[in-house]
Amino acid sequence: MLRAVAQGRAVMSSSVEPDLFIDGVACCDQMAAHALAHGGYIRPDGDGERLVPAVLTEAGRAVLAPAVGHVA
């Protein structure tokens, strides 16, 4: 999930329990998506009721960086 977010392939809602969509399809593990959002690893890049791009936070980039090298 973090890799998809880093690659710009994910959008999410900015609700209390944010839903994550990858490549236009609802993520099959929304509990994990909620955990990533509540844990501060991903966040919506905007607010409101519509879907917005999902972005990595600094913590998300730090977790992902060792697995894939430098993450912008």
Backbone as ProteinMPNN parsed JSONL, in Angstrom:
{"seq_chain_A": "MLRAVAQGRAVMSSSVEPDLFIDGVACCDQMAAHALAHGGYIRPDGDGERLVPAVLTEAGRAVLAPAVGHVA", "coords_chain_A": {"N_chain_A": [[0.809, -1.177, 0.0], [1.892, 1.249, 0.836], [3.851, 1.607, -1.121], [2.28, 1.94, -3.437], [1.024, 4.346, -2.795], [3.294, 6.0, -2.69], [4.001, 5.913, -5.364], [2.066, 7.44, -6.51], [-0.37, 6.309, -7.139], [-2.642, 6.11, -5.64], [-5.709, 7.119, -4.103], [-7.659, 8.706, -1.556], [-10.294, 8.982, 0.884], [-11.153, 11.743, 2.996], [-12.273, 11.211, 5.425], [-13.268, 10.31, 8.816], [-12.737, 7.595, 9.106], [-10.743, 6.812, 6.84], [-11.081, 5.778, 3.461], [-9.204, 3.87, 1.159], [-8.113, 3.836, -2.17], [-6.646, 2.119, -4.819], [-5.236, 2.402, -7.931], [-7.784, 3.005, -8.866], [-9.44, 1.137, -7.688], [-11.124, -0.092, -4.84], [-9.225, -0.587, -1.94], [-8.385, -3.811, -0.794], [-7.97, -4.355, 1.871], [-9.182, -2.574, 4.04], [-8.966, -2.153, 6.762], [-6.222, -2.218, 7.25], [-5.537, 0.002, 5.723], [-6.841, 2.006, 7.189], [-5.346, 1.798, 9.535], [-2.817, 2.604, 8.627], [-3.366, 5.276, 7.998], [-4.319, 6.317, 10.488], [-2.078, 5.795, 11.988], [-0.329, 7.629, 11.045], [1.138, 7.373, 8.657], [0.216, 7.681, 6.08], [-1.683, 10.223, 4.39], [-4.555, 12.177, 3.42], [-4.272, 14.338, 0.627], [-5.563, 16.941, 0.872], [-8.912, 18.081, 1.668], [-12.371, 17.568, 2.541], [-15.285, 16.016, 1.074], [-14.811, 14.49, -1.144], [-12.785, 12.168, -3.07], [-9.289, 12.36, -2.732], [-5.82, 12.779, -3.681], [-3.669, 10.377, -2.151], [-0.993, 10.709, 0.081], [2.348, 10.077, 1.193], [3.433, 10.484, 4.529], [6.081, 11.993, 6.45], [6.848, 9.977, 8.212], [5.848, 7.731, 6.862], [7.443, 7.775, 4.551], [9.905, 7.304, 5.74], [9.612, 4.678, 6.694], [9.266, 3.257, 4.332], [11.534, 3.829, 2.794], [13.952, 2.216, 3.394], [13.235, -0.169, 2.152], [12.969, 0.322, -0.574], [14.913, 2.064, -1.368], [15.772, 5.485, -1.94], [12.963, 7.554, -1.425], [10.979, 9.89, -2.899]], "CA_chain_A": [[0.0, 0.0, 0.0], [2.766, 2.425, 0.888], [4.489, 1.768, -2.434], [1.283, 2.498, -4.35], [0.881, 5.753, -2.436], [4.526, 6.669, -3.114], [3.999, 5.971, -6.825], [0.991, 8.308, -6.945], [-1.446, 5.478, -7.68], [-3.683, 5.954, -4.636], [-6.532, 8.229, -3.627], [-8.337, 8.333, -0.321], [-11.257, 9.937, 1.429], [-10.609, 12.427, 4.172], [-13.226, 10.984, 6.503], [-12.708, 9.816, 10.075], [-12.192, 6.281, 8.739], [-10.473, 7.039, 5.422], [-11.029, 4.661, 2.528], [-8.08, 3.961, 0.236], [-8.331, 3.243, -3.483], [-5.399, 1.999, -5.571], [-5.536, 2.205, -9.353], [-9.217, 3.13, -9.056], [-10.156, 0.022, -7.064], [-11.08, -0.044, -3.379], [-8.214, -1.447, -1.33], [-9.042, -4.991, -0.234], [-7.765, -4.409, 3.323], [-9.437, -1.234, 4.546], [-8.482, -2.054, 8.148], [-4.815, -1.828, 7.151], [-5.521, 1.387, 5.236], [-7.179, 2.847, 8.336], [-4.196, 1.774, 10.451], [-1.762, 3.452, 8.05], [-3.78, 6.672, 8.141], [-4.342, 6.681, 11.908], [-0.706, 5.713, 12.48], [0.435, 8.769, 10.548], [2.016, 6.993, 7.556], [-0.36, 8.265, 4.87], [-2.712, 11.221, 4.675], [-5.144, 12.725, 2.206], [-3.691, 15.609, 0.202], [-6.722, 17.811, 0.722], [-9.996, 17.726, 2.579], [-13.687, 17.579, 1.923], [-15.957, 14.731, 0.981], [-14.425, 13.759, -2.354], [-11.502, 11.467, -3.01], [-8.134, 13.203, -3.03], [-4.609, 11.959, -3.707], [-3.063, 9.937, -0.894], [0.439, 11.003, 0.097], [3.114, 9.579, 2.335], [3.937, 11.446, 5.499], [7.506, 11.771, 6.713], [6.96, 8.645, 8.822], [5.635, 6.754, 5.792], [8.656, 7.749, 3.712], [10.981, 6.684, 6.523], [9.376, 3.234, 6.746], [9.389, 2.703, 2.992], [12.853, 4.105, 2.207], [14.897, 1.089, 3.418], [12.789, -1.251, 1.273], [13.053, 0.656, -1.99], [15.884, 3.113, -1.6], [15.28, 6.858, -1.736], [11.578, 7.825, -1.817], [10.768, 11.345, -2.985]], "C_chain_A": [[0.865, 1.258, 0.0], [3.458, 2.661, -0.454], [3.526, 2.378, -3.438], [1.068, 3.98, -4.067], [2.104, 6.529, -2.923], [4.584, 6.846, -4.625], [2.879, 6.85, -7.377], [-0.21, 7.566, -7.508], [-2.642, 5.372, -6.747], [-4.418, 7.261, -4.361], [-7.231, 7.747, -2.364], [-9.354, 9.386, 0.062], [-10.619, 10.601, 2.638], [-11.597, 12.345, 5.334], [-12.514, 10.485, 7.762], [-12.087, 8.438, 9.879], [-11.924, 6.32, 7.238], [-10.408, 5.752, 4.6], [-9.919, 4.913, 1.52], [-8.418, 3.215, -1.048], [-7.002, 3.251, -4.226], [-5.757, 1.631, -7.0], [-7.039, 2.189, -9.607], [-10.065, 2.052, -8.414], [-10.03, 0.145, -5.539], [-10.051, -1.036, -2.858], [-8.902, -2.606, -0.618], [-8.869, -5.099, 1.279], [-7.929, -3.003, 3.904], [-8.998, -1.072, 6.0], [-7.009, -1.651, 8.159], [-4.697, -0.388, 6.669], [-5.846, 2.351, 6.369], [-5.999, 2.926, 9.302], [-3.053, 2.643, 9.932], [-2.099, 4.929, 8.212], [-3.733, 7.109, 9.605], [-2.952, 6.635, 12.531], [0.187, 6.823, 11.967], [1.394, 8.439, 9.418], [1.528, 7.512, 6.21], [-1.392, 9.297, 5.298], [-3.329, 11.665, 3.355], [-4.495, 14.067, 1.889], [-4.831, 16.563, -0.138], [-7.767, 17.417, 1.732], [-11.32, 17.844, 1.851], [-14.218, 16.169, 1.8], [-15.541, 13.914, -0.227], [-13.105, 13.028, -2.136], [-10.394, 12.411, -3.44], [-6.899, 12.308, -3.087], [-4.152, 11.594, -2.295], [-1.568, 10.227, -0.992], [1.078, 10.372, 1.33], [3.456, 10.736, 3.253], [5.439, 11.193, 5.643], [7.729, 10.381, 7.31], [6.788, 7.547, 7.774], [6.84, 6.635, 4.884], [9.806, 7.063, 4.443], [10.843, 5.17, 6.579], [9.652, 2.598, 5.396], [10.806, 2.819, 2.435], [13.816, 2.916, 2.271], [14.516, -0.026, 2.441], [13.015, -0.957, -0.2], [14.121, 1.685, -2.32], [15.24, 4.456, -1.355], [13.854, 6.997, -2.26], [11.375, 9.313, -1.78], [9.537, 11.763, -2.232]], "O_chain_A": [[0.603, 2.208, -0.739], [3.627, 3.807, -0.869], [3.917, 3.25, -4.214], [0.945, 4.78, -4.994], [1.961, 7.602, -3.509], [5.153, 7.822, -5.115], [2.756, 6.991, -8.594], [-0.986, 8.136, -8.275], [-3.572, 4.616, -7.031], [-3.837, 8.346, -4.382], [-7.376, 6.547, -2.132], [-9.283, 10.533, -0.38], [-9.668, 10.082, 3.222], [-11.736, 13.283, 6.119], [-11.302, 10.268, 7.757], [-11.024, 8.152, 10.43], [-12.773, 5.912, 6.446], [-9.77, 4.776, 4.992], [-9.719, 6.045, 1.08], [-8.943, 2.102, -1.013], [-6.311, 4.27, -4.261], [-6.487, 0.67, -7.245], [-7.517, 1.446, -10.464], [-11.285, 2.048, -8.577], [-8.957, 0.45, -5.02], [-10.015, -2.189, -3.288], [-9.893, -2.404, 0.083], [-9.578, -5.882, 1.911], [-6.947, -2.33, 4.218], [-8.688, 0.041, 6.426], [-6.594, -0.836, 8.983], [-3.848, 0.362, 7.153], [-5.207, 3.395, 6.5], [-5.69, 3.997, 9.825], [-2.397, 3.339, 10.707], [-1.227, 5.739, 8.524], [-3.168, 8.155, 9.924], [-2.677, 7.352, 13.493], [1.333, 6.952, 12.399], [2.377, 9.155, 9.229], [2.326, 7.755, 5.305], [-1.908, 9.256, 6.415], [-2.706, 11.546, 2.3], [-4.202, 14.844, 2.797], [-5.026, 16.936, -1.295], [-7.548, 16.529, 2.556], [-11.362, 18.185, 0.669], [-13.653, 15.233, 2.367], [-15.896, 12.739, -0.318], [-12.408, 13.248, -1.145], [-10.547, 13.169, -4.398], [-6.934, 11.185, -2.585], [-4.239, 12.402, -1.37], [-0.956, 10.01, -2.037], [0.433, 10.168, 2.359], [3.737, 11.842, 2.792], [5.987, 10.282, 5.023], [8.685, 9.692, 6.954], [7.505, 6.547, 7.799], [7.222, 5.533, 4.488], [10.586, 6.328, 3.836], [11.842, 4.453, 6.52], [10.216, 1.506, 5.331], [11.226, 1.957, 1.662], [14.457, 2.626, 1.261], [15.388, -0.748, 1.959], [13.231, -1.874, -0.992], [14.21, 2.129, -3.465], [14.252, 4.546, -0.626], [13.561, 6.612, -3.392], [11.576, 9.943, -0.741], [9.207, 12.949, -2.197]]}, "name": "protein", "num_of_chains": 1, "seq": "MLRAVAQGRAVMSSSVEPDLFIDGVACCDQMAAHALAHGGYIRPDGDGERLVPAVLTEAGRAVLAPAVGHVA"}
